[in-house]
Tab-separated table of C-alpha atoms in Angstrom:
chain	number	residue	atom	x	y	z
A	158	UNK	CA	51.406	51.008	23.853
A	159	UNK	CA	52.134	54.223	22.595
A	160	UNK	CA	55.205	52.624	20.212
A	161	UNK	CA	52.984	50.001	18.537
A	162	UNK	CA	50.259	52.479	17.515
A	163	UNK	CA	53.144	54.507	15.692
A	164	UNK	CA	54.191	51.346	13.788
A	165	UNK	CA	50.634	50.841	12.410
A	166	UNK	CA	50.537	51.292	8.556
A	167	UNK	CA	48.719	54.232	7.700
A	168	UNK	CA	46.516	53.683	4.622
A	169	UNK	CA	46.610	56.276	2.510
A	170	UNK	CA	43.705	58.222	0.949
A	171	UNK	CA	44.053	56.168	-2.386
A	172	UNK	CA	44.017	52.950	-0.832
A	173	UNK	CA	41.003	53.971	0.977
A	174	UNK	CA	39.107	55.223	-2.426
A	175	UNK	CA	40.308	51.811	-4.177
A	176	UNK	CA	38.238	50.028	-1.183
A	177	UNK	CA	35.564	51.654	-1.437
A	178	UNK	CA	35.458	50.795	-5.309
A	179	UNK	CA	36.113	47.137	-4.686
A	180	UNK	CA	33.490	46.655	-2.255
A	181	UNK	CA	30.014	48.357	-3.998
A	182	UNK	CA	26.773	48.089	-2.704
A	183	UNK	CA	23.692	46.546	-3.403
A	184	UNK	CA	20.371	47.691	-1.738
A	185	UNK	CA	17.927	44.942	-1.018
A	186	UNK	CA	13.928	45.945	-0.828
A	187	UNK	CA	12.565	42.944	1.624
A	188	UNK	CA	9.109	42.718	1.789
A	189	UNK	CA	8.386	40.921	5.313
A	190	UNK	CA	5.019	39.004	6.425
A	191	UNK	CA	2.314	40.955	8.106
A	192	UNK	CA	-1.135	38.787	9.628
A	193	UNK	CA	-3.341	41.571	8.236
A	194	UNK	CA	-3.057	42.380	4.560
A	195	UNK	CA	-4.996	40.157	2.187
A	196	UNK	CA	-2.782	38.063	-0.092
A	197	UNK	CA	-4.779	39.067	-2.841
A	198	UNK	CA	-4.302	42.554	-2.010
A	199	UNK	CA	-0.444	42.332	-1.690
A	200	UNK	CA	-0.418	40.148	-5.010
A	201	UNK	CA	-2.421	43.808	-6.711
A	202	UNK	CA	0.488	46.084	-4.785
A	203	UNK	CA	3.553	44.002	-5.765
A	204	UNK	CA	2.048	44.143	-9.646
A	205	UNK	CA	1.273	48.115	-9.612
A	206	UNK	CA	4.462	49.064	-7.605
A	207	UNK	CA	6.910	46.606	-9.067
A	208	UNK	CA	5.366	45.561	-12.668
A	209	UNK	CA	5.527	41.809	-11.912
A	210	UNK	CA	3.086	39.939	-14.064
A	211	UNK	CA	1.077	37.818	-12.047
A	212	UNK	CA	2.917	34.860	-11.366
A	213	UNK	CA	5.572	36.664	-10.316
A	214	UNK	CA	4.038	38.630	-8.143
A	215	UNK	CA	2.191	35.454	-6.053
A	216	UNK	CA	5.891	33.860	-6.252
A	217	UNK	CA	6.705	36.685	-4.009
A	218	UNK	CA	3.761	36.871	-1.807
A	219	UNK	CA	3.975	33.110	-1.350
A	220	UNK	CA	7.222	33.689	0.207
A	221	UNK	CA	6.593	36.727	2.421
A	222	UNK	CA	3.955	34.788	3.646
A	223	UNK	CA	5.484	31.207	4.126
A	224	UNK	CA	8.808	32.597	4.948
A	225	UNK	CA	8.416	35.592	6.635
A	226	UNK	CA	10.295	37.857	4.195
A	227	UNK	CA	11.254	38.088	0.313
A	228	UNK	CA	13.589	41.015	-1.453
A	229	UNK	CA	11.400	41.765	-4.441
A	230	UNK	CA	14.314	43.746	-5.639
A	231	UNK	CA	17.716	44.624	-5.601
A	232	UNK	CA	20.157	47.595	-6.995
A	233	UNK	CA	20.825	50.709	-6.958
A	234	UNK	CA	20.115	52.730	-3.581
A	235	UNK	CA	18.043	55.630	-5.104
A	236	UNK	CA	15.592	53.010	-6.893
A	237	UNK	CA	15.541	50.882	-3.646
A	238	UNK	CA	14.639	53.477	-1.594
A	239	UNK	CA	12.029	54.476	-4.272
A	240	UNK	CA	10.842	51.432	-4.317
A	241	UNK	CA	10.795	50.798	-0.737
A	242	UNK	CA	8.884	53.972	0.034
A	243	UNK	CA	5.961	53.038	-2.278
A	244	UNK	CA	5.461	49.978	-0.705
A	245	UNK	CA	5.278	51.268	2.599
A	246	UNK	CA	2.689	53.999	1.060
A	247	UNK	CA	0.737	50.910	-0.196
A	248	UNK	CA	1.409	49.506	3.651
A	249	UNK	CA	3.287	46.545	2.618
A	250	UNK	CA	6.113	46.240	5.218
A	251	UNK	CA	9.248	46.978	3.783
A	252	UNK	CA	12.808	47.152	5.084
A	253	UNK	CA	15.974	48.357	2.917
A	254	UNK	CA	19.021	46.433	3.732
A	255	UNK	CA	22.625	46.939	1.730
A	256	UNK	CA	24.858	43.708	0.396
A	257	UNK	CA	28.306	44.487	0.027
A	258	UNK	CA	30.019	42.370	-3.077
A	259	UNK	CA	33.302	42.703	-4.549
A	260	UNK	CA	34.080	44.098	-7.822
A	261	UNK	CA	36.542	43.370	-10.814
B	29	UNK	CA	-15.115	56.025	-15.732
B	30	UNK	CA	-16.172	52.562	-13.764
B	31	UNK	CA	-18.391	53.020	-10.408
B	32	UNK	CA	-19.346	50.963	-8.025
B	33	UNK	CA	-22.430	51.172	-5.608
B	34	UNK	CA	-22.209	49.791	-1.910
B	35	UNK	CA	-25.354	49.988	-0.390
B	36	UNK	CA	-24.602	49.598	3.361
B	37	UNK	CA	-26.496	49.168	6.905
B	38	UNK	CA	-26.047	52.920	8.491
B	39	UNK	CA	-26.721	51.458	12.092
B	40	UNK	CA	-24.533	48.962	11.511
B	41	UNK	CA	-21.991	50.857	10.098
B	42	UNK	CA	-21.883	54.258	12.145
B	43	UNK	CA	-20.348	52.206	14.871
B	44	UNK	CA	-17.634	51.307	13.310
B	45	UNK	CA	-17.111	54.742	11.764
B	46	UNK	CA	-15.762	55.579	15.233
B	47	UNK	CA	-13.247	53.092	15.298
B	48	UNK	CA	-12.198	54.362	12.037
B	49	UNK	CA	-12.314	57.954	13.268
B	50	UNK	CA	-10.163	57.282	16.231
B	51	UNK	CA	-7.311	55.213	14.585
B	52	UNK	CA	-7.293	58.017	11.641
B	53	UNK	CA	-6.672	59.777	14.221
B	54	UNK	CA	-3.844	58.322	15.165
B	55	UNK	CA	-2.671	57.591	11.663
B	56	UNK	CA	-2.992	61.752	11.584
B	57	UNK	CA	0.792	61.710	14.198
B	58	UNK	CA	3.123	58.424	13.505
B	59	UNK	CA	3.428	56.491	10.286
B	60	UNK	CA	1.586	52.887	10.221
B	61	UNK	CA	2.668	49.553	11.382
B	62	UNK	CA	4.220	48.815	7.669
B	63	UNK	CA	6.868	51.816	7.994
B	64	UNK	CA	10.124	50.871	9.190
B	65	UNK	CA	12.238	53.794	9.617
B	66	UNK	CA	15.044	51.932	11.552
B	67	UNK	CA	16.096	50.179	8.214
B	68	UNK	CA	16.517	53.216	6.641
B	69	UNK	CA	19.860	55.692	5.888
B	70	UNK	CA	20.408	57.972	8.374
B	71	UNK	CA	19.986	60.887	6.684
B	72	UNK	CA	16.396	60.016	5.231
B	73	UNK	CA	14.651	59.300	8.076
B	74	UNK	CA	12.946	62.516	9.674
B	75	UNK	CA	11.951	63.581	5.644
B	76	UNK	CA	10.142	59.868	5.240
B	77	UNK	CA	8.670	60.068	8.157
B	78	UNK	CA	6.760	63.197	7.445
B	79	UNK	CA	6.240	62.117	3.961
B	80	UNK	CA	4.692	58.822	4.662
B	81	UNK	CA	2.457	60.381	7.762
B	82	UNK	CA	1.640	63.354	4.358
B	83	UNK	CA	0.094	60.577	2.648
B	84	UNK	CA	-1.695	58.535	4.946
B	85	UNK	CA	-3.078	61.925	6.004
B	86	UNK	CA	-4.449	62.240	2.773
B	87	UNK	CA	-5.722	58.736	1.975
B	88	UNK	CA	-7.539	58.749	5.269
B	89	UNK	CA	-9.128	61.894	4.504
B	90	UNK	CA	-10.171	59.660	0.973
B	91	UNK	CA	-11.646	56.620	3.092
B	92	UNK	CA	-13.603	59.237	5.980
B	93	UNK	CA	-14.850	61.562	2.465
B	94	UNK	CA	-16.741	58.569	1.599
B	95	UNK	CA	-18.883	58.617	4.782
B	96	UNK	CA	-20.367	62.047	4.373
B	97	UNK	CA	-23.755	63.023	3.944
B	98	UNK	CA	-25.175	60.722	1.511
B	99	UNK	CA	-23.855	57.637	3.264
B	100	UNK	CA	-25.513	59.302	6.241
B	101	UNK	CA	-29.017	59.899	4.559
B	102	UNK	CA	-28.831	57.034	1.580
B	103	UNK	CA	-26.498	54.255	3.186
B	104	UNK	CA	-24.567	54.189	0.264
B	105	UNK	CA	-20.830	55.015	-0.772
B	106	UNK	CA	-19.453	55.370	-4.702
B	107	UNK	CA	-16.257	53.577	-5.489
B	108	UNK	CA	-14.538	54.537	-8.417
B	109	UNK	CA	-11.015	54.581	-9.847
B	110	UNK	CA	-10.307	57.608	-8.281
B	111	UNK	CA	-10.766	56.714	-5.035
B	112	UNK	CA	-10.058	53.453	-5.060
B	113	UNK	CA	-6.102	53.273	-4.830
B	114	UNK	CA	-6.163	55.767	-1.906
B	115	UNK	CA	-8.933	54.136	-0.136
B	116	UNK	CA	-7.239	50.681	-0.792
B	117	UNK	CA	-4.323	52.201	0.991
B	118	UNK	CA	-5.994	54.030	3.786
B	119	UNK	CA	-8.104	50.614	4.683
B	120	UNK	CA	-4.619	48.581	4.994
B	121	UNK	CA	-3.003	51.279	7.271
B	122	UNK	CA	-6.587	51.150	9.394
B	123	UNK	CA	-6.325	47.993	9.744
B	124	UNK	CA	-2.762	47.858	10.593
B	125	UNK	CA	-2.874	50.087	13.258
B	126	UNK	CA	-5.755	48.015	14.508
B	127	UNK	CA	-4.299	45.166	14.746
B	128	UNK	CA	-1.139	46.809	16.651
B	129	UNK	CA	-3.272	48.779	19.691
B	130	UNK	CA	-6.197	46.357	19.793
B	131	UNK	CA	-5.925	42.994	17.891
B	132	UNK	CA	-2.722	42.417	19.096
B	133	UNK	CA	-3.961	39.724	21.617
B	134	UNK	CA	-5.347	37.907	18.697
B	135	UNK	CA	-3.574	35.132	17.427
B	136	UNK	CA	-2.385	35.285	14.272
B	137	UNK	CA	-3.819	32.323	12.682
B	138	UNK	CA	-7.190	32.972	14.439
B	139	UNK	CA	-6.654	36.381	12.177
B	140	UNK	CA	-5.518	34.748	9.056
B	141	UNK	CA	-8.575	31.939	9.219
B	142	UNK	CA	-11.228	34.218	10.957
B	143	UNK	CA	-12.022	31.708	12.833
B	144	UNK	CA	-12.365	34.119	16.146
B	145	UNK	CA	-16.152	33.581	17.951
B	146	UNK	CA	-16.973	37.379	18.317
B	147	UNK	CA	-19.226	36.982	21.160
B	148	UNK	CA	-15.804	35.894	22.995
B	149	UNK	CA	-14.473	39.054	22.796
B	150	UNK	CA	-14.814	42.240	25.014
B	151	UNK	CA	-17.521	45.010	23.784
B	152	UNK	CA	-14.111	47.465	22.589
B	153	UNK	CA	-12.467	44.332	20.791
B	154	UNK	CA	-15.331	43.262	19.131
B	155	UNK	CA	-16.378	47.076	17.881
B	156	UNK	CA	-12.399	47.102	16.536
B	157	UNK	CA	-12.362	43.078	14.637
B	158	UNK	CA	-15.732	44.281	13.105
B	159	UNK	CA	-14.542	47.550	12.273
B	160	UNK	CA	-11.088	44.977	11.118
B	161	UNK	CA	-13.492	42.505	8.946
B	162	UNK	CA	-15.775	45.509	7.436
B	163	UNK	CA	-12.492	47.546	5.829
B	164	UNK	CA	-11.353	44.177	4.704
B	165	UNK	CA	-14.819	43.315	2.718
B	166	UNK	CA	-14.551	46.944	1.225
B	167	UNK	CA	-11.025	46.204	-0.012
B	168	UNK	CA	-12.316	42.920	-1.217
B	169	UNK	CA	-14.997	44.688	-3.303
B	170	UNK	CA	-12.339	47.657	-4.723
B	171	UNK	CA	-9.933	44.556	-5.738
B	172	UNK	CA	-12.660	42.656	-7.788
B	173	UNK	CA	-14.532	45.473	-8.887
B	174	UNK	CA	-11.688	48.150	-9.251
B	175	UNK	CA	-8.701	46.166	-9.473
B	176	UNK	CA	-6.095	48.694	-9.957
B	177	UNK	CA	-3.251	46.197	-12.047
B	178	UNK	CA	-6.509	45.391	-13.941
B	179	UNK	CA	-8.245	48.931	-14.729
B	180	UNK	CA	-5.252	50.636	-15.270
């Protein structure tokens, strides 16, 4: 037992930081369906917090409501969680959830 | 700056200002139904919760301000743009939290359609799905009268 852990490559600390830059990560804010808030209420929230115009922003409520969830947006963790929090101020229930992608 | 009048039933009303009262209450200690802290990084949990509780703290305090003394001697609240974002918010975490430690029971397309026969329901449920159907009507009014996308 003892032999075939000492034959296990090692990965160095470079390898390990050129993995991490090959695999980045995108942050998902999904919006999931609630049997409470109006949809014309969630329609105003997803305009103010997000700036969709208004077709847009019933695209998305459509969806949360017929499908359970949508991700209104996607990037960069700081905005996500920015994001994310404000639409949980506005009571909109919101989850964050990361996407892992490869990268030239 | 645009106001609106609501000229309301006190008796009617008062009632439900309980339910409101109680749930605030509530509202006051743990973050609503919408906040889902087990999606969220490790290391931002504890500060969001006590953020998000921070302002639902204060947007309740918004919603119960309207119910002082005039409502109380006049039957009437003022809507306005300055209230009505926070009091758009405090009405949806109400209602929330309602429908968590009360509604629950309730169907969700019953909910959706309103299509529940009140005189069905136990004297605490029905108190808490008129108390539900009231802060719903108020939001109604702030979105047509107040819109916040539309007034800004």
């Amino acid at each position: 037992m003892n032999a075939a852990v000492e034959t296990l490559p090692m990965p160095s600390p470079a390898s390990e930081t050129l993995t991490e830059l090959e695999h980045a990560s995108r942050w998902l804010v999904v919006v999931l369906n609630d049997p409470v808030n109006l949809m014309s209420y969630v329609v105003m929230v997803f305009r103010k917090v997000l700036g969709l115009d208004e077709i847009q922003a019933r695209k998305h409520m459509l969806e949360v409501h017929e499908k359970g969830r949508s991700v209104v947006w996607s990037g960069a963790r700081e905005q996500a969680e920015a994001y994310a929090y404000t639409l949980q101020q506005w009571q909109l229930t919101t989850v964050l959830e990361s996407e892992e992608y490869e990268t030239d | 700056m645009k106001q609106i009048e609501v000229r309301l039933s006190v008796e009617v009303v008062a009632p439900l200002l309980d339910v409101v009262r109680e749930t605030a209450q509530q509202l006051r200690a743990e973050p609503s139904p919408a906040v889902h802290l087990p999606s969220l990084p490790d290391d931002l949990r504890d500060f969001w919760r006590a953020d998000v509780v921070k302002s639902q703290t204060s947007d309740l305090d918004t919603l119960l301000g309207l119910f002082g003394e005039t409502f109380i001697s006049e039957g009437v609240v003022y809507l306005d743009s300055r209230n009505a974002q926070p009091v758009l918010r405090a009405t949806a975490a109400v209602r929330l939290q309602l429908h968590r430690n009360q509604l629950s029971g309730l169907s969700e397309e019953e909910l959706e359609a309103g299509e529940i026969s009140i005189d069905a329901l136990t004297a605490p449920l029905r108190r808490a799905f008129v108390c539900y159907l009231f802060l719903a009507t108020l939001q109604e009014l702030i979105l047509h009268h107040l819109n916040p996308v539309e007034n800004a």
